[in-house]
Amino acid sequence: MTNADIVASVADADWFNAPALQLILSLLNREGGEARIVGGAVRNTLMGLPASDVDIATTLTPDVVVTRAIEAGLKTVPTGIQHGTVTLIVDGHPFEVTTLRVDVATDGRHAQVAFGTDWKQDAQRRDLTVNALYADASGQIVDLVGGVADLRAGRMRFIGDATSRIEEDYLRILRFFRFHAWYGEGRPDADGLRACARLKSGLANLSAERVWAELKKMLGAPDPGRALLWMRQTGVLTEILPESEKWGIDAVFGVIESQNALGWPADPLLRLMSIIPPDEARLAALAARLKMSGSEKDRLLSWAAQPAISEDTADIALKRDLYLRDAGAIEDRLRLQLSRCRTAAGNDDKALLSAGKFARLLAVCLGWVSPQFPISGKDLLAAGVLSGRQMGECLRRLEETWVASDFTLTRQQLLDKISDIDT
């Protein structure tokens, strides 16, 4: 489905007809209350894309939602009750139910809200028009801000005045580019771009966790290249990722193309690697600044520490490195080097040959299963080797011999070589 094929109802969606959701809707849509599905589930279904979390907005206050849920025998969790959000658990599935709200005060990060019953006001406090689409209890779309037309045009547009929406929460700058990467077409909305460029310094007020979460989601889009380009041109990318400023983002387009052409999974960290320098000290600082997870930090630093790989590397030499070094870092290096050669191959026969060589090395890497060294200290004790320095040296020498044989020497063949080792 293309953006032009947007449908106008979610009534046929499996998630909409799920008994658990219908139970909640019937619970909230009575005795003067009204509930509608809002946000991502509606947006994605209209576009023919999978829907994940189903969020519900209601005119009922949180205490009434909780009372009705308890009376129906449902479990309730006050996940954000001060902001009007209660999670209802039905058959093990969570549904967030949030009372309609009006922003009373904002500071660029947090909002003080008042509960309301006006759907138009609730829609106008949201960020982008495509995220303020509602589906009523019959599955029909309620569009109060022009979101359906924007979806059809592939246009990510702030609701109302772009500057006002951003000043309410500066994270909306990154959300603007993230949603453009996932759902937008062509040039981003001009008013949105100007506002993002003008207010980008406000990103410094955000927590590192929020910034990295948004950047990672954007980098995980099928093709975030255009969004990255506009982030670069508006200065937003430099604001959150200064390491990319002098390094350039050209290489990311080759990574994206290779991933799409070769069936690689969309890998946010690999795409990040393509736009930052492999400098261990700077990447350690980057990981600390963005409060990356330990595994994300380790992967970046291992990649930075891994030297570039020659296209003429023999299989046996590559396998030796895979065994002795970080196999994941070698894979990352090979993917980036292959992507770079694929990009140049259109106008360079030498790059085309190089791409073929790197593709072969990557295939060896992807098929790699680290073998188990068949000798232990117990074996050496039984063979009369003294424990301590002598045993350590003997184990090291035997392992080197085993690796040099392309891991083919058997346990017995290695034991037979002990007498030849001078320790």
Coordinates of N, CA and C in Angstrom, one line a residue, residues 99-105 112-118 121-122 125:
T99 N -7.2 9.9 29.9 CA -8.3 10.9 29.9 C -7.9 12.0 28.9
L100 N -8.8 12.6 28.2 CA -8.6 13.7 27.4 C -7.9 14.8 28.2
R101 N -7.0 15.6 27.6 CA -6.2 16.5 28.4 C -6.0 17.8 27.7
V102 N -5.8 18.9 28.5 CA -5.4 20.2 28.0 C -4.1 20.6 28.7
D103 N -3.1 21.0 27.9 CA -1.9 21.5 28.6 C -2.1 22.8 29.3
V104 N -1.8 22.8 30.6 CA -1.9 24.1 31.4 C -0.6 24.8 31.3
A105 N 0.5 24.1 31.4 CA 1.8 24.8 31.4 C 2.8 23.7 30.8
Q112 N 2.2 20.3 32.5 CA 1.1 20.2 33.5 C -0.2 20.2 32.7
V113 N -1.0 19.2 33.0 CA -2.2 19.0 32.3 C -3.5 19.1 33.1
A114 N -4.6 19.4 32.5 CA -5.9 19.4 33.1 C -6.8 18.4 32.3
F115 N -7.6 17.7 33.0 CA -8.5 16.7 32.3 C -9.6 17.5 31.6
G116 N -10.1 16.9 30.5 CA -11.2 17.6 29.8 C -12.0 16.6 29.1
T117 N -13.0 17.1 28.3 CA -13.9 16.2 27.5 C -14.0 16.7 26.1
D118 N -13.1 17.6 25.7 CA -13.2 18.2 24.3 C -12.1 17.5 23.4
Q121 N -9.7 19.8 21.5 CA -8.5 20.3 22.4 C -7.5 19.2 22.6
D122 N -8.0 18.0 22.8 CA -7.1 16.8 23.0 C -6.2 16.6 21.8
R125 N -3.3 19.3 21.3 CA -2.2 19.3 22.2 C -1.1 18.2 21.7

